[in-house]
């Protein structure tokens, strides 16, 4: 019997659950875009947006998804024929590299597999080998949404510094911004890219490129940047429409204002702590299910390398898909599919699934999701270790 | 550290969680109320409403809360000086009796305490004692929202029949309609009263009186009924405004239409089963917490007498309030206060609390709420037996 | 060809156009009703509500429509057998009288027809004739929504005073409150009754009874008041639920809060002025259409007796209905039907229609509606005088 | 005295008034984007979208504003160094040309001023002069939103054919699609570009490029297209995310579905007719105001060249701005600023303003807007001819 007929819970790694206040803010008539309230609203929003990335640099707002922001960021600092280096820890690292190739860039990759973080020593070695400083930029995923590996930007910055290499350090923070601790300026990241639909809790359709002074300089050195992607007017607009290179995305801006209010009312430090604690609750449950010969495996073994916003899991055979379907049909929970985890034995990656735990997220949502996983594993007959839900509740109790 | 900053979950015994579709349906411009779509919509809604009560009788819709429906139902079948009998199993039984007194009725009560159901034998005895058939009606709560005792209407009907007493059997279904199995016609209930904000999943502001042919006849025998409460035109309107004795409650009607669509798409039998299964999951957890010298006690010991929509619990001392506060502040869950459970030792009833589990409710919501209770009991230091969450998940898994 | 496919405009005399802010405020999850934000919100709202009626008396909020408020107000100050006097200037005066009869009151009526206001001299005469002071109250419509006659309360108070009669002066302000100038205390009104769906701009479902100290005293002298209608606890609640005699109408309260914010941001004096000016624009157009042998007639000839919130008009034959249909189908405007204007020649009142111009109303809405009337009269072939739209625009220009 | 406190009316040339159904459709929880309802919804939406452009070609959906669509369309068919020809009839023609330059294209312009349409003979001449067929494309604005000149695509296609030139014919339909008659295939347009926020009645944030087979072939001949702008996968996606080159713009898609339902329920032919009739009503009023030495001037003298969706007007001196401010503050109407109309005497273009009359638009909205213009001109003391409002109403009456 289905027990799904209530408020559905979406636990995919983006779009995340939208706060009611965000959807309400978007439910309003079209505004004047030539003058009036929206102009002041956007100007006041820029500092709040930058505070999410902990930067005193600039920010360009794009009407685009994350792929658009990937292209935008590269378009400003490199031209066809230029060379970049991409540190890959999952499918989304490959994705950014492909966008670079689409712009005609020469792309070298350092691939660290699907279960490990970036080895900064290998990066440093590669940078030292680039004696002519051909690399315009080093790209990496703060969190790869597919593998759910989390890379600390600090050792990467240190590697660049140690190698004395001038390349820009560019971070894909799409799955991490607003969820994971991040200090763009203090950690020496030159360009950080994110989207609206994860930690920022706004429907997909906006993306953001945060820009350091070094990145600004790099853009100035770029011979030609396409008008839409050019961040120059977007970060220092003389007229309102220049923020957006044309018509303003009015309703997303209303939503973003509401989301930033929510984030800063809680405080970024507390937002990150909340994500971390809820992630530890999830890990506690998953580790318990995996113990005692349980089938469940966390994709990332090392807690220090696990994202606090999304968790990839393996259940073996086709059980990832079976579990997803059971909880969707019977319990009201939608889990994410495994992505980029295909193997010879599991060509469609049906043994895998992912839990999104980002953004507008509290103990009730997480514990309920975990409860349905336990019910689902029992229902589809997957062996799982005991004590998982109690272990998760204990993490919550201890705060 | 608070882990509450996500989608809040309201687990009080009404208003219940409103489905998005209901709130969306209410978000629309004011309609014409003299002619047009709303007229057809209401006419088509009446049969769907009656199907919730499983009656082929009539239904009167009131702009009023449950207290209004209490007064409305009595106003149609009794006049000042008339006598009624009220079977009380909690505070809301006393409440209906008070409304009757406010109308000048003579009220006799059979009080069955706060932990037991109605003893049909005592009722039969009382009816046999009323040789002059003075009692116009026998009132009872299908579920008393305070004690969460559930009374089966069938033995009460049998008692009336056995005593050969013509009194109307009047059920307060405010906390039960749309949650608990109920067959008004088949079970011999003459008048059933409910509100919009619990199993019907619509904001408070509408209430309903379902009327059997016997009840219709009783109204015809009543010398004068106040115009607002008179159900005569409401159940057989010649003009649209008569449905509502004046201006139609337009937006609540839009919401109700959406809610009835949700209920009947699932099917009433399945709706009742879902509530029952989710209630058993809650009981399994609560019984486990209470075992092994755990502090938690279900107010109603006998499973057969427990509501499937709301559960009253005692935690001792002031721990009911402490737990409520902890889960609200730290986990995003709002529990109901204890009601009518005050004792000499606990004059404010702070040892008690209630869980609402009615309406738009799925496994995720219930398991999440239970998870936060476990976390909360641990955090405030209340001893509780082990295995509760796993026990609840097991009930869910077994469907 | 239909030119209706845009934003529909509802110009009936209630429900009025709901401000977006009101509908947005109602689009939110169910709140806790035992404690928390809603309690403070309601307490803070009471003074704002009383400011609409310009009273320092009390206010009782009812989940009910206007008919409910009619019954509520009478229930508190009179008992079956008591006598009242009703000054009738249209169908709604008769309506309130019928509610009184339903409560068993003895009702005397002074009927002033459908085109004239109350003659205070006749009222004074009737009061002087009541030497035993049997009349508990004198009832009248501030504005009768059917005839759209507006009665000034001041001469009525003067008549009571001149006659030395202690009856309460009770005003039906359903169609006028929040639209027409009204000073309950200064003008000596004892009880004023209104609903949520007109000047208050909230969907139908709430109504309000404003209560002077004399009215409070009258209630205390009433032997028994039904619990639901009793205003005693509602106006001086000890617990939150007593405001509403049971479950709070949560979503209407959210909407009402938003509506009161809108009203008081504009200021009541300015709100009344705006209604008056827009009414004069409508009259200017209608008088122009009626000139030069035009068919259109304002029901109330005397400007001093015309409502600023609703206007009844006659167009002859079936042309009222024909015009309503034309503008609905072709221009996106819904007009009100004629009410209570049936004659032998026009047994269904199809020669009549009404324009609602109340609440959330600006020059654009009014001028657009008038424009479609001109187009409609031309399209259905009704003769109408020239210069109407320019005359209306002139009133707007002069402010 | 302000008479603005009602439902505001936005009459700027985009964003247009959003239908309630669109905003409601966007007010829903984030959906799963990996599978489920949204996949089927988008697939079914593509034919409905193409029907708006009257094409059996393909359509690419971009998360971008119109400027993004300009860049997208060019990116697919030309590379840096390639040459194009732009027919300019206002500021937006210049804008598209600038986007082309940003991509490194060689841009030749034919400028037809701000009050005239494209002279097809001059175009043919220019094409014949391009003996080497260097021009990859001829760009033009179907409607230029600044001057409000409307260009018929048919003579342009004829000029290309007559010259035997293989350049693609590319139409900027941002201000016209869904408002003005347009038959992409029948009229021989190769690429048509539009946005969501005008005739399509959805908030800004989506744009669309319609692609003929010839345009598809041109893209295949383009050596490299940036991944985000490449329409190849977008028009023939193998996986759902390819429709959008990444994360789907979920909420805009919900809105677009609702908007397309509205458009096709009315029927495109009727939608165009409605816009034309309402435009004629506006012209009738404006021409009357301009007569008799009135100050008002329609920017485009020739009715055949006037847009049915937006109208630029001059009022002399600073009166355009003064009028805009008066109606905004006093009557609830927001007009568009003049754009690209600056002169030596009026360096800020304050003598001009524009009326948007696109999308969700009916007779009530238009007549109300015109009424406030008459009031405003009178209030600010601008001389205007008589009979304007009656003339507009007459057009409406005649349909």
XYZ file of N, CA and C in Angstrom, chain B residues 7 20 24-29, chain D residues 7 20 24-29:
48
model
N 12.009 23.348 5.716
C 10.561 23.410 5.603
C 9.937 23.000 6.934
N -0.228 21.699 -1.364
C 0.063 22.827 -2.258
C -1.112 23.100 -3.200
N -2.815 26.683 -3.738
C -2.808 27.252 -5.096
C -4.217 27.535 -5.580
N -5.119 26.617 -5.311
C -6.502 26.808 -5.768
C -7.130 28.036 -5.121
N -6.676 28.361 -3.914
C -7.225 29.514 -3.206
C -6.588 30.824 -3.658
N -5.482 30.716 -4.378
C -4.776 31.919 -4.810
C -5.322 32.336 -6.167
N -6.510 32.897 -6.167
C -7.052 33.380 -7.429
C -7.994 34.549 -7.191
N -8.235 35.307 -8.243
C -9.054 36.501 -8.090
C -10.446 36.153 -7.581
N -5.411 47.986 -8.253
C -4.566 47.045 -8.964
C -3.720 47.800 -9.969
N -2.731 35.383 -14.353
C -2.731 34.682 -13.067
C -2.366 33.215 -13.233
N 0.457 31.312 -11.154
C 0.057 30.160 -10.342
C 0.834 28.910 -10.746
N 0.995 28.722 -12.047
C 1.705 27.530 -12.514
C 3.152 27.527 -12.031
N 3.704 28.713 -11.850
C 5.093 28.813 -11.387
C 5.215 28.652 -9.876
N 4.100 28.709 -9.194
C 4.131 28.620 -7.731
C 3.977 27.158 -7.332
N 5.015 26.403 -7.546
C 4.959 25.010 -7.105
C 6.335 24.507 -6.733
N 6.348 23.420 -5.983
C 7.634 22.906 -5.501
C 8.552 22.543 -6.657
